[in-house]
Amino acid sequence: MSTIQNLKTFDPFDDATKGEDSLPAGTDECIHIRIQQRNGRKTLTTVQGISEHYDKKAIMKYFKKNFACNGTVIEHPEYGEVIQVQGDQRRNISQFLAESGLARKEQVKVHGF
């Protein structure tokens, strides 16, 4: 018997749906938001794991303007570029990452007290 080619299922959009399961912009790990105690009541929020496809200085500039704080981008030998922001900005940063599409909500891990 011969096989009939017309009865095979073929999804023309199969390749397009594969991209939805992957993480945005080629990131393959989580973004970690941590808080560190400085002096007394002073705190420092660090953001690690943002893909190198994004300009971290531009993201930090947005944080400084909209969250009314100061910040910098440092080069860590193990973690790469890390964004440091003054104050407890964990909630603001996680909301920004989810709303802007830089990361899905499941990707963002918030650490701290």
PDB file of N, CA and C in Angstrom:
ATOM      1  N   MET A   1       0.834  -1.184   0.000  1.00  0.00           N
ATOM      2  CA  MET A   1       0.000   0.000   0.000  1.00  0.00           C
ATOM      3  C   MET A   1       0.877   1.245   0.000  1.00  0.00           C
ATOM      4  N   SER A   2       0.395   2.230  -0.615  1.00  0.00           N
ATOM      5  CA  SER A   2       1.123   3.488  -0.646  1.00  0.00           C
ATOM      6  C   SER A   2       0.617   4.406   0.468  1.00  0.00           C
ATOM      7  N   THR A   3       1.491   5.231   0.943  1.00  0.00           N
ATOM      8  CA  THR A   3       1.081   6.176   1.991  1.00  0.00           C
ATOM      9  C   THR A   3       0.479   7.415   1.350  1.00  0.00           C
ATOM     10  N   ILE A   4      -0.488   7.929   1.979  1.00  0.00           N
ATOM     11  CA  ILE A   4      -1.169   9.122   1.478  1.00  0.00           C
ATOM     12  C   ILE A   4      -0.555  10.330   2.153  1.00  0.00           C
ATOM     13  N   GLN A   5      -0.036  11.223   1.368  1.00  0.00           N
ATOM     14  CA  GLN A   5       0.649  12.395   1.898  1.00  0.00           C
ATOM     15  C   GLN A   5      -0.307  13.470   2.392  1.00  0.00           C
ATOM     16  N   ASN A   6      -1.509  13.530   1.875  1.00  0.00           N
ATOM     17  CA  ASN A   6      -2.430  14.614   2.211  1.00  0.00           C
ATOM     18  C   ASN A   6      -3.001  14.504   3.615  1.00  0.00           C
ATOM     19  N   LEU A   7      -2.947  13.320   4.229  1.00  0.00           N
ATOM     20  CA  LEU A   7      -3.570  13.147   5.534  1.00  0.00           C
ATOM     21  C   LEU A   7      -2.624  13.444   6.690  1.00  0.00           C
ATOM     22  N   LYS A   8      -1.377  13.738   6.419  1.00  0.00           N
ATOM     23  CA  LYS A   8      -0.448  14.085   7.484  1.00  0.00           C
ATOM     24  C   LYS A   8      -0.763  15.477   8.016  1.00  0.00           C
ATOM     25  N   THR A   9      -0.642  15.634   9.325  1.00  0.00           N
ATOM     26  CA  THR A   9      -0.890  16.955   9.905  1.00  0.00           C
ATOM     27  C   THR A   9       0.367  17.807   9.767  1.00  0.00           C
ATOM     28  N   PHE A  10       0.172  19.022   9.382  1.00  0.00           N
ATOM     29  CA  PHE A  10       1.273  19.960   9.220  1.00  0.00           C
ATOM     30  C   PHE A  10       0.833  21.291   9.772  1.00  0.00           C
ATOM     31  N   ASP A  11       1.602  21.817  10.688  1.00  0.00           N
ATOM     32  CA  ASP A  11       1.302  23.111  11.283  1.00  0.00           C
ATOM     33  C   ASP A  11       2.267  24.135  10.711  1.00  0.00           C
ATOM     34  N   PRO A  12       1.794  25.059   9.857  1.00  0.00           N
ATOM     35  CA  PRO A  12       2.705  26.032   9.251  1.00  0.00           C
ATOM     36  C   PRO A  12       3.270  27.037  10.258  1.00  0.00           C
ATOM     37  N   PHE A  13       2.624  27.173  11.429  1.00  0.00           N
ATOM     38  CA  PHE A  13       3.086  28.127  12.430  1.00  0.00           C
ATOM     39  C   PHE A  13       3.849  27.437  13.558  1.00  0.00           C
ATOM     40  N   ASP A  14       4.295  26.221  13.327  1.00  0.00           N
ATOM     41  CA  ASP A  14       5.003  25.470  14.354  1.00  0.00           C
ATOM     42  C   ASP A  14       6.275  26.180  14.796  1.00  0.00           C
ATOM     43  N   ASP A  15       7.033  26.731  13.869  1.00  0.00           N
ATOM     44  CA  ASP A  15       8.265  27.439  14.212  1.00  0.00           C
ATOM     45  C   ASP A  15       7.985  28.733  14.967  1.00  0.00           C
ATOM     46  N   ALA A  16       6.875  29.387  14.675  1.00  0.00           N
ATOM     47  CA  ALA A  16       6.559  30.665  15.321  1.00  0.00           C
ATOM     48  C   ALA A  16       6.199  30.466  16.789  1.00  0.00           C
ATOM     49  N   THR A  17       5.557  29.363  17.134  1.00  0.00           N
ATOM     50  CA  THR A  17       5.165  29.155  18.523  1.00  0.00           C
ATOM     51  C   THR A  17       6.323  28.696  19.380  1.00  0.00           C
ATOM     52  N   LYS A  18       7.388  28.191  18.804  1.00  0.00           N
ATOM     53  CA  LYS A  18       8.530  27.760  19.596  1.00  0.00           C
ATOM     54  C   LYS A  18       9.198  28.935  20.291  1.00  0.00           C
ATOM     55  N   GLY A  19       9.162  30.111  19.695  1.00  0.00           N
ATOM     56  CA  GLY A  19       9.799  31.281  20.281  1.00  0.00           C
ATOM     57  C   GLY A  19       9.111  31.775  21.535  1.00  0.00           C
ATOM     58  N   GLU A  20       7.822  31.474  21.719  1.00  0.00           N
ATOM     59  CA  GLU A  20       7.097  31.948  22.893  1.00  0.00           C
ATOM     60  C   GLU A  20       7.551  31.247  24.164  1.00  0.00           C
ATOM     61  N   ASP A  21       8.008  30.001  24.055  1.00  0.00           N
ATOM     62  CA  ASP A  21       8.443  29.265  25.231  1.00  0.00           C
ATOM     63  C   ASP A  21       9.811  29.702  25.715  1.00  0.00           C
ATOM     64  N   SER A  22      10.621  30.252  24.830  1.00  0.00           N
ATOM     65  CA  SER A  22      11.959  30.660  25.235  1.00  0.00           C
ATOM     66  C   SER A  22      11.895  31.973  26.001  1.00  0.00           C
ATOM     67  N   LEU A  23      12.956  32.267  26.711  1.00  0.00           N
ATOM     68  CA  LEU A  23      13.020  33.487  27.490  1.00  0.00           C
ATOM     69  C   LEU A  23      13.289  34.666  26.570  1.00  0.00           C
ATOM     70  N   PRO A  24      12.907  35.876  26.944  1.00  0.00           N
ATOM     71  CA  PRO A  24      13.065  37.013  26.050  1.00  0.00           C
ATOM     72  C   PRO A  24      14.524  37.345  25.764  1.00  0.00           C
ATOM     73  N   ALA A  25      14.770  37.713  24.545  1.00  0.00           N
ATOM     74  CA  ALA A  25      16.060  38.224  24.072  1.00  0.00           C
ATOM     75  C   ALA A  25      17.225  37.309  24.369  1.00  0.00           C
ATOM     76  N   GLY A  26      16.985  36.015  24.304  1.00  0.00           N
ATOM     77  CA  GLY A  26      18.080  35.074  24.421  1.00  0.00           C
ATOM     78  C   GLY A  26      18.582  34.820  25.827  1.00  0.00           C
ATOM     79  N   THR A  27      17.906  35.312  26.839  1.00  0.00           N
ATOM     80  CA  THR A  27      18.359  35.032  28.195  1.00  0.00           C
ATOM     81  C   THR A  27      17.975  33.608  28.554  1.00  0.00           C
ATOM     82  N   ASP A  28      18.834  32.906  29.240  1.00  0.00           N
ATOM     83  CA  ASP A  28      18.543  31.528  29.604  1.00  0.00           C
ATOM     84  C   ASP A  28      18.693  31.290  31.099  1.00  0.00           C
ATOM     85  N   GLU A  29      18.632  32.348  31.884  1.00  0.00           N
ATOM     86  CA  GLU A  29      18.695  32.209  33.328  1.00  0.00           C
ATOM     87  C   GLU A  29      17.832  33.272  33.983  1.00  0.00           C
ATOM     88  N   CYS A  30      17.749  33.200  35.293  1.00  0.00           N
ATOM     89  CA  CYS A  30      16.899  34.113  36.055  1.00  0.00           C
ATOM     90  C   CYS A  30      17.609  35.440  36.314  1.00  0.00           C
ATOM     91  N   ILE A  31      16.794  36.436  36.599  1.00  0.00           N
ATOM     92  CA  ILE A  31      17.302  37.741  37.016  1.00  0.00           C
ATOM     93  C   ILE A  31      17.112  37.825  38.525  1.00  0.00           C
ATOM     94  N   HIS A  32      18.192  38.071  39.241  1.00  0.00           N
ATOM     95  CA  HIS A  32      18.162  38.100  40.693  1.00  0.00           C
ATOM     96  C   HIS A  32      18.199  39.543  41.180  1.00  0.00           C
ATOM     97  N   ILE A  33      17.251  39.876  42.052  1.00  0.00           N
ATOM     98  CA  ILE A  33      17.189  41.197  42.679  1.00  0.00           C
ATOM     99  C   ILE A  33      17.451  40.987  44.160  1.00  0.00           C
ATOM    100  N   ARG A  34      18.528  41.587  44.655  1.00  0.00           N
ATOM    101  CA  ARG A  34      18.925  41.395  46.046  1.00  0.00           C
ATOM    102  C   ARG A  34      19.012  42.741  46.755  1.00  0.00           C
ATOM    103  N   ILE A  35      18.885  42.684  48.084  1.00  0.00           N
ATOM    104  CA  ILE A  35      19.041  43.875  48.896  1.00  0.00           C
ATOM    105  C   ILE A  35      20.181  43.620  49.873  1.00  0.00           C
ATOM    106  N   GLN A  36      21.013  44.643  50.067  1.00  0.00           N
ATOM    107  CA  GLN A  36      22.135  44.544  50.992  1.00  0.00           C
ATOM    108  C   GLN A  36      22.049  45.683  52.000  1.00  0.00           C
ATOM    109  N   GLN A  37      22.355  45.382  53.238  1.00  0.00           N
ATOM    110  CA  GLN A  37      22.374  46.400  54.281  1.00  0.00           C
ATOM    111  C   GLN A  37      23.695  47.149  54.222  1.00  0.00           C
ATOM    112  N   ARG A  38      23.637  48.472  54.270  1.00  0.00           N
ATOM    113  CA  ARG A  38      24.861  49.281  54.315  1.00  0.00           C
ATOM    114  C   ARG A  38      25.094  49.754  55.735  1.00  0.00           C
ATOM    115  N   ASN A  39      24.951  51.018  55.986  1.00  0.00           N
ATOM    116  CA  ASN A  39      25.166  51.587  57.315  1.00  0.00           C
ATOM    117  C   ASN A  39      23.817  51.933  57.940  1.00  0.00           C
ATOM    118  N   GLY A  40      23.548  51.396  59.113  1.00  0.00           N
ATOM    119  CA  GLY A  40      22.299  51.721  59.798  1.00  0.00           C
ATOM    120  C   GLY A  40      21.083  51.280  59.016  1.00  0.00           C
ATOM    121  N   ARG A  41      20.275  52.248  58.599  1.00  0.00           N
ATOM    122  CA  ARG A  41      19.063  51.944  57.848  1.00  0.00           C
ATOM    123  C   ARG A  41      19.271  52.019  56.343  1.00  0.00           C
ATOM    124  N   LYS A  42      20.454  52.329  55.900  1.00  0.00           N
ATOM    125  CA  LYS A  42      20.737  52.478  54.471  1.00  0.00           C
ATOM    126  C   LYS A  42      20.808  51.101  53.800  1.00  0.00           C
ATOM    127  N   THR A  43      20.214  50.993  52.601  1.00  0.00           N
ATOM    128  CA  THR A  43      20.238  49.727  51.867  1.00  0.00           C
ATOM    129  C   THR A  43      20.681  49.960  50.432  1.00  0.00           C
ATOM    130  N   LEU A  44      21.036  48.864  49.780  1.00  0.00           N
ATOM    131  CA  LEU A  44      21.501  48.880  48.410  1.00  0.00           C
ATOM    132  C   LEU A  44      20.817  47.731  47.689  1.00  0.00           C
ATOM    133  N   THR A  45      20.203  47.988  46.536  1.00  0.00           N
ATOM    134  CA  THR A  45      19.542  46.964  45.744  1.00  0.00           C
ATOM    135  C   THR A  45      20.423  46.629  44.552  1.00  0.00           C
ATOM    136  N   THR A  46      20.670  45.328  44.321  1.00  0.00           N
ATOM    137  CA  THR A  46      21.477  44.896  43.183  1.00  0.00           C
ATOM    138  C   THR A  46      20.626  44.058  42.241  1.00  0.00           C
ATOM    139  N   VAL A  47      20.857  44.242  40.943  1.00  0.00           N
ATOM    140  CA  VAL A  47      20.147  43.498  39.899  1.00  0.00           C
ATOM    141  C   VAL A  47      21.198  42.772  39.082  1.00  0.00           C
ATOM    142  N   GLN A  48      21.104  41.453  39.041  1.00  0.00           N
ATOM    143  CA  GLN A  48      22.077  40.628  38.349  1.00  0.00           C
ATOM    144  C   GLN A  48      21.354  39.660  37.424  1.00  0.00           C
ATOM    145  N   GLY A  49      21.919  39.422  36.249  1.00  0.00           N
ATOM    146  CA  GLY A  49      21.379  38.422  35.341  1.00  0.00           C
ATOM    147  C   GLY A  49      20.660  38.984  34.135  1.00  0.00           C
ATOM    148  N   ILE A  50      20.649  40.289  33.945  1.00  0.00           N
ATOM    149  CA  ILE A  50      20.032  40.866  32.752  1.00  0.00           C
ATOM    150  C   ILE A  50      20.923  40.536  31.555  1.00  0.00           C
ATOM    151  N   SER A  51      20.318  40.168  30.459  1.00  0.00           N
ATOM    152  CA  SER A  51      21.062  39.742  29.279  1.00  0.00           C
ATOM    153  C   SER A  51      21.993  40.837  28.776  1.00  0.00           C
ATOM    154  N   GLU A  52      23.111  40.420  28.186  1.00  0.00           N
ATOM    155  CA  GLU A  52      24.061  41.392  27.655  1.00  0.00           C
ATOM    156  C   GLU A  52      23.539  42.087  26.403  1.00  0.00           C
ATOM    157  N   HIS A  53      22.396  41.649  25.883  1.00  0.00           N
ATOM    158  CA  HIS A  53      21.794  42.305  24.721  1.00  0.00           C
ATOM    159  C   HIS A  53      21.213  43.669  25.082  1.00  0.00           C
ATOM    160  N   TYR A  54      20.957  43.876  26.378  1.00  0.00           N
ATOM    161  CA  TYR A  54      20.370  45.130  26.828  1.00  0.00           C
ATOM    162  C   TYR A  54      21.454  46.063  27.361  1.00  0.00           C
ATOM    163  N   ASP A  55      21.227  47.348  27.205  1.00  0.00           N
ATOM    164  CA  ASP A  55      22.149  48.363  27.700  1.00  0.00           C
ATOM    165  C   ASP A  55      21.832  48.626  29.170  1.00  0.00           C
ATOM    166  N   LYS A  56      22.680  48.139  30.039  1.00  0.00           N
ATOM    167  CA  LYS A  56      22.423  48.250  31.474  1.00  0.00           C
ATOM    168  C   LYS A  56      22.536  49.681  31.966  1.00  0.00           C
ATOM    169  N   LYS A  57      23.357  50.483  31.302  1.00  0.00           N
ATOM    170  CA  LYS A  57      23.465  51.890  31.710  1.00  0.00           C
ATOM    171  C   LYS A  57      22.174  52.641  31.406  1.00  0.00           C
ATOM    172  N   ALA A  58      21.510  52.304  30.312  1.00  0.00           N
ATOM    173  CA  ALA A  58      20.232  52.944  29.990  1.00  0.00           C
ATOM    174  C   ALA A  58      19.142  52.498  30.970  1.00  0.00           C
ATOM    175  N   ILE A  59      19.168  51.228  31.351  1.00  0.00           N
ATOM    176  CA  ILE A  59      18.203  50.735  32.332  1.00  0.00           C
ATOM    177  C   ILE A  59      18.421  51.419  33.677  1.00  0.00           C
ATOM    178  N   MET A  60      19.696  51.543  34.065  1.00  0.00           N
ATOM    179  CA  MET A  60      20.020  52.208  35.332  1.00  0.00           C
ATOM    180  C   MET A  60      19.600  53.675  35.298  1.00  0.00           C
ATOM    181  N   LYS A  61      19.770  54.315  34.167  1.00  0.00           N
ATOM    182  CA  LYS A  61      19.364  55.712  34.026  1.00  0.00           C
ATOM    183  C   LYS A  61      17.850  55.858  34.208  1.00  0.00           C
ATOM    184  N   TYR A  62      17.089  54.892  33.686  1.00  0.00           N
ATOM    185  CA  TYR A  62      15.641  54.888  33.869  1.00  0.00           C
ATOM    186  C   TYR A  62      15.296  54.723  35.355  1.00  0.00           C
ATOM    187  N   PHE A  63      15.997  53.794  36.035  1.00  0.00           N
ATOM    188  CA  PHE A  63      15.762  53.589  37.459  1.00  0.00           C
ATOM    189  C   PHE A  63      16.017  54.869  38.247  1.00  0.00           C
ATOM    190  N   LYS A  64      17.118  55.536  37.950  1.00  0.00           N
ATOM    191  CA  LYS A  64      17.478  56.751  38.680  1.00  0.00           C
ATOM    192  C   LYS A  64      16.424  57.837  38.502  1.00  0.00           C
ATOM    193  N   LYS A  65      15.921  57.976  37.296  1.00  0.00           N
ATOM    194  CA  LYS A  65      14.967  59.043  37.013  1.00  0.00           C
ATOM    195  C   LYS A  65      13.597  58.749  37.613  1.00  0.00           C
ATOM    196  N   ASN A  66      13.117  57.526  37.459  1.00  0.00           N
ATOM    197  CA  ASN A  66      11.745  57.222  37.860  1.00  0.00           C
ATOM    198  C   ASN A  66      11.604  56.779  39.312  1.00  0.00           C
ATOM    199  N   PHE A  67      12.671  56.265  39.918  1.00  0.00           N
ATOM    200  CA  PHE A  67      12.579  55.819  41.300  1.00  0.00           C
ATOM    201  C   PHE A  67      13.205  56.813  42.266  1.00  0.00           C
ATOM    202  N   ALA A  68      13.707  57.952  41.780  1.00  0.00           N
ATOM    203  CA  ALA A  68      14.303  59.009  42.600  1.00  0.00           C
ATOM    204  C   ALA A  68      15.403  58.470  43.505  1.00  0.00           C
ATOM    205  N   CYS A  69      16.377  57.829  42.874  1.00  0.00           N
ATOM    206  CA  CYS A  69      17.497  57.275  43.619  1.00  0.00           C
ATOM    207  C   CYS A  69      18.753  57.405  42.768  1.00  0.00           C
ATOM    208  N   ASN A  70      19.889  57.049  43.350  1.00  0.00           N
ATOM    209  CA  ASN A  70      21.141  57.050  42.615  1.00  0.00           C
ATOM    210  C   ASN A  70      21.532  55.609  42.328  1.00  0.00           C
ATOM    211  N   GLY A  71      22.393  55.401  41.339  1.00  0.00           N
ATOM    212  CA  GLY A  71      22.796  54.050  41.016  1.00  0.00           C
ATOM    213  C   GLY A  71      24.013  54.026  40.121  1.00  0.00           C
ATOM    214  N   THR A  72      24.528  52.813  39.912  1.00  0.00           N
ATOM    215  CA  THR A  72      25.694  52.623  39.068  1.00  0.00           C
ATOM    216  C   THR A  72      25.677  51.208  38.501  1.00  0.00           C
ATOM    217  N   VAL A  73      26.505  50.985  37.482  1.00  0.00           N
ATOM    218  CA  VAL A  73      26.710  49.665  36.915  1.00  0.00           C
ATOM    219  C   VAL A  73      28.147  49.264  37.223  1.00  0.00           C
ATOM    220  N   ILE A  74      28.322  48.137  37.916  1.00  0.00           N
ATOM    221  CA  ILE A  74      29.661  47.679  38.253  1.00  0.00           C
ATOM    222  C   ILE A  74      29.964  46.395  37.486  1.00  0.00           C
ATOM    223  N   GLU A  75      31.225  46.127  37.302  1.00  0.00           N
ATOM    224  CA  GLU A  75      31.678  44.907  36.631  1.00  0.00           C
ATOM    225  C   GLU A  75      32.137  43.920  37.698  1.00  0.00           C
ATOM    226  N   HIS A  76      31.417  42.818  37.822  1.00  0.00           N
ATOM    227  CA  HIS A  76      31.762  41.780  38.787  1.00  0.00           C
ATOM    228  C   HIS A  76      32.468  40.652  38.040  1.00  0.00           C
ATOM    229  N   PRO A  77      33.570  40.120  38.598  1.00  0.00           N
ATOM    230  CA  PRO A  77      34.313  39.088  37.861  1.00  0.00           C
ATOM    231  C   PRO A  77      33.523  37.803  37.625  1.00  0.00           C
ATOM    232  N   GLU A  78      32.619  37.454  38.530  1.00  0.00           N
ATOM    233  CA  GLU A  78      31.859  36.210  38.383  1.00  0.00           C
ATOM    234  C   GLU A  78      30.504  36.427  37.718  1.00  0.00           C
ATOM    235  N   TYR A  79      29.801  37.504  38.069  1.00  0.00           N
ATOM    236  CA  TYR A  79      28.429  37.724  37.610  1.00  0.00           C
ATOM    237  C   TYR A  79      28.314  38.664  36.419  1.00  0.00           C
ATOM    238  N   GLY A  80      29.389  39.255  35.970  1.00  0.00           N
ATOM    239  CA  GLY A  80      29.329  40.209  34.860  1.00  0.00           C
ATOM    240  C   GLY A  80      28.894  41.574  35.349  1.00  0.00           C
ATOM    241  N   GLU A  81      28.153  42.278  34.513  1.00  0.00           N
ATOM    242  CA  GLU A  81      27.692  43.611  34.888  1.00  0.00           C
ATOM    243  C   GLU A  81      26.497  43.503  35.835  1.00  0.00           C
ATOM    244  N   VAL A  82      26.571  44.240  36.937  1.00  0.00           N
ATOM    245  CA  VAL A  82      25.535  44.243  37.962  1.00  0.00           C
ATOM    246  C   VAL A  82      25.090  45.682  38.174  1.00  0.00           C
ATOM    247  N   ILE A  83      23.780  45.901  38.238  1.00  0.00           N
ATOM    248  CA  ILE A  83      23.236  47.234  38.490  1.00  0.00           C
ATOM    249  C   ILE A  83      23.050  47.388  39.994  1.00  0.00           C
ATOM    250  N   GLN A  84      23.570  48.480  40.552  1.00  0.00           N
ATOM    251  CA  GLN A  84      23.385  48.801  41.966  1.00  0.00           C
ATOM    252  C   GLN A  84      22.570  50.081  42.078  1.00  0.00           C
ATOM    253  N   VAL A  85      21.527  50.052  42.914  1.00  0.00           N
ATOM    254  CA  VAL A  85      20.637  51.187  43.099  1.00  0.00           C
ATOM    255  C   VAL A  85      20.495  51.443  44.592  1.00  0.00           C
ATOM    256  N   GLN A  86      20.464  52.720  44.983  1.00  0.00           N
ATOM    257  CA  GLN A  86      20.305  53.064  46.392  1.00  0.00           C
ATOM    258  C   GLN A  86      18.877  52.806  46.843  1.00  0.00           C
ATOM    259  N   GLY A  87      18.751  52.328  48.065  1.00  0.00           N
ATOM    260  CA  GLY A  87      17.435  52.129  48.658  1.00  0.00           C
ATOM    261  C   GLY A  87      16.855  50.764  48.341  1.00  0.00           C
ATOM    262  N   ASP A  88      15.686  50.499  48.921  1.00  0.00           N
ATOM    263  CA  ASP A  88      14.971  49.245  48.694  1.00  0.00           C
ATOM    264  C   ASP A  88      14.053  49.426  47.490  1.00  0.00           C
ATOM    265  N   GLN A  89      14.535  49.072  46.333  1.00  0.00           N
ATOM    266  CA  GLN A  89      13.788  49.249  45.083  1.00  0.00           C
ATOM    267  C   GLN A  89      13.359  47.907  44.494  1.00  0.00           C
ATOM    268  N   ARG A  90      13.276  46.858  45.303  1.00  0.00           N
ATOM    269  CA  ARG A  90      12.967  45.513  44.798  1.00  0.00           C
ATOM    270  C   ARG A  90      11.623  45.459  44.097  1.00  0.00           C
ATOM    271  N   ARG A  91      10.597  46.019  44.695  1.00  0.00           N
ATOM    272  CA  ARG A  91       9.257  45.968  44.102  1.00  0.00           C
ATOM    273  C   ARG A  91       9.203  46.774  42.805  1.00  0.00           C
ATOM    274  N   ASN A  92       9.786  47.967  42.810  1.00  0.00           N
ATOM    275  CA  ASN A  92       9.777  48.805  41.608  1.00  0.00           C
ATOM    276  C   ASN A  92      10.514  48.139  40.450  1.00  0.00           C
ATOM    277  N   ILE A  93      11.670  47.559  40.733  1.00  0.00           N
ATOM    278  CA  ILE A  93      12.473  46.948  39.678  1.00  0.00           C
ATOM    279  C   ILE A  93      11.783  45.711  39.124  1.00  0.00           C
ATOM    280  N   SER A  94      11.207  44.875  39.984  1.00  0.00           N
ATOM    281  CA  SER A  94      10.531  43.672  39.490  1.00  0.00           C
ATOM    282  C   SER A  94       9.309  44.035  38.646  1.00  0.00           C
ATOM    283  N   GLN A  95       8.574  45.076  39.040  1.00  0.00           N
ATOM    284  CA  GLN A  95       7.444  45.525  38.222  1.00  0.00           C
ATOM    285  C   GLN A  95       7.911  46.055  36.876  1.00  0.00           C
ATOM    286  N   PHE A  96       9.000  46.816  36.866  1.00  0.00           N
ATOM    287  CA  PHE A  96       9.530  47.344  35.614  1.00  0.00           C
ATOM    288  C   PHE A  96       9.957  46.223  34.668  1.00  0.00           C
ATOM    289  N   LEU A  97      10.656  45.221  35.187  1.00  0.00           N
ATOM    290  CA  LEU A  97      11.128  44.124  34.339  1.00  0.00           C
ATOM    291  C   LEU A  97       9.967  43.342  33.733  1.00  0.00           C
ATOM    292  N   ALA A  98       8.901  43.146  34.502  1.00  0.00           N
ATOM    293  CA  ALA A  98       7.748  42.410  33.996  1.00  0.00           C
ATOM    294  C   ALA A  98       6.956  43.236  32.981  1.00  0.00           C
ATOM    295  N   GLU A  99       6.756  44.525  33.260  1.00  0.00           N
ATOM    296  CA  GLU A  99       5.947  45.371  32.377  1.00  0.00           C
ATOM    297  C   GLU A  99       6.665  45.719  31.084  1.00  0.00           C
ATOM    298  N   SER A 100       7.986  45.863  31.136  1.00  0.00           N
ATOM    299  CA  SER A 100       8.725  46.263  29.942  1.00  0.00           C
ATOM    300  C   SER A 100       9.021  45.095  29.021  1.00  0.00           C
ATOM    301  N   GLY A 101       8.873  43.868  29.501  1.00  0.00           N
ATOM    302  CA  GLY A 101       9.146  42.709  28.665  1.00  0.00           C
ATOM    303  C   GLY A 101      10.597  42.257  28.705  1.00  0.00           C
ATOM    304  N   LEU A 102      11.391  42.822  29.604  1.00  0.00           N
ATOM    305  CA  LEU A 102      12.781  42.367  29.734  1.00  0.00           C
ATOM    306  C   LEU A 102      12.839  40.962  30.320  1.00  0.00           C
ATOM    307  N   ALA A 103      11.850  40.603  31.119  1.00  0.00           N
ATOM    308  CA  ALA A 103      11.809  39.277  31.734  1.00  0.00           C
ATOM    309  C   ALA A 103      10.374  38.921  32.069  1.00  0.00           C
ATOM    310  N   ARG A 104      10.103  37.622  32.082  1.00  0.00           N
ATOM    311  CA  ARG A 104       8.795  37.165  32.533  1.00  0.00           C
ATOM    312  C   ARG A 104       8.769  37.168  34.056  1.00  0.00           C
ATOM    313  N   LYS A 105       7.577  37.140  34.602  1.00  0.00           N
ATOM    314  CA  LYS A 105       7.436  37.197  36.051  1.00  0.00           C
ATOM    315  C   LYS A 105       8.086  35.988  36.727  1.00  0.00           C
ATOM    316  N   GLU A 106       8.079  34.824  36.062  1.00  0.00           N
ATOM    317  CA  GLU A 106       8.694  33.627  36.632  1.00  0.00           C
ATOM    318  C   GLU A 106      10.214  33.710  36.650  1.00  0.00           C
ATOM    319  N   GLN A 107      10.780  34.556  35.800  1.00  0.00           N
ATOM    320  CA  GLN A 107      12.236  34.694  35.704  1.00  0.00           C
ATOM    321  C   GLN A 107      12.809  35.539  36.816  1.00  0.00           C
ATOM    322  N   VAL A 108      12.045  36.439  37.360  1.00  0.00           N
ATOM    323  CA  VAL A 108      12.561  37.404  38.339  1.00  0.00           C
ATOM    324  C   VAL A 108      12.502  36.777  39.730  1.00  0.00           C
ATOM    325  N   LYS A 109      13.671  36.672  40.350  1.00  0.00           N
ATOM    326  CA  LYS A 109      13.786  36.124  41.704  1.00  0.00           C
ATOM    327  C   LYS A 109      14.176  37.266  42.645  1.00  0.00           C
ATOM    328  N   VAL A 110      13.331  37.542  43.639  1.00  0.00           N
ATOM    329  CA  VAL A 110      13.572  38.626  44.587  1.00  0.00           C
ATOM    330  C   VAL A 110      14.077  38.004  45.884  1.00  0.00           C
ATOM    331  N   HIS A 111      15.259  38.434  46.324  1.00  0.00           N
ATOM    332  CA  HIS A 111      15.879  37.940  47.545  1.00  0.00           C
ATOM    333  C   HIS A 111      15.908  39.074  48.571  1.00  0.00           C
ATOM    334  N   GLY A 112      16.031  38.731  49.816  1.00  0.00           N
ATOM    335  CA  GLY A 112      16.152  39.748  50.852  1.00  0.00           C
ATOM    336  C   GLY A 112      15.439  39.378  52.106  1.00  0.00           C
ATOM    337  N   PHE A 113      15.401  40.319  53.033  1.00  0.00           N
ATOM    338  CA  PHE A 113      14.838  40.028  54.343  1.00  0.00           C
ATOM    339  C   PHE A 113      13.438  39.525  54.160  1.00  0.00           C
TER     340      PHE A 113
END
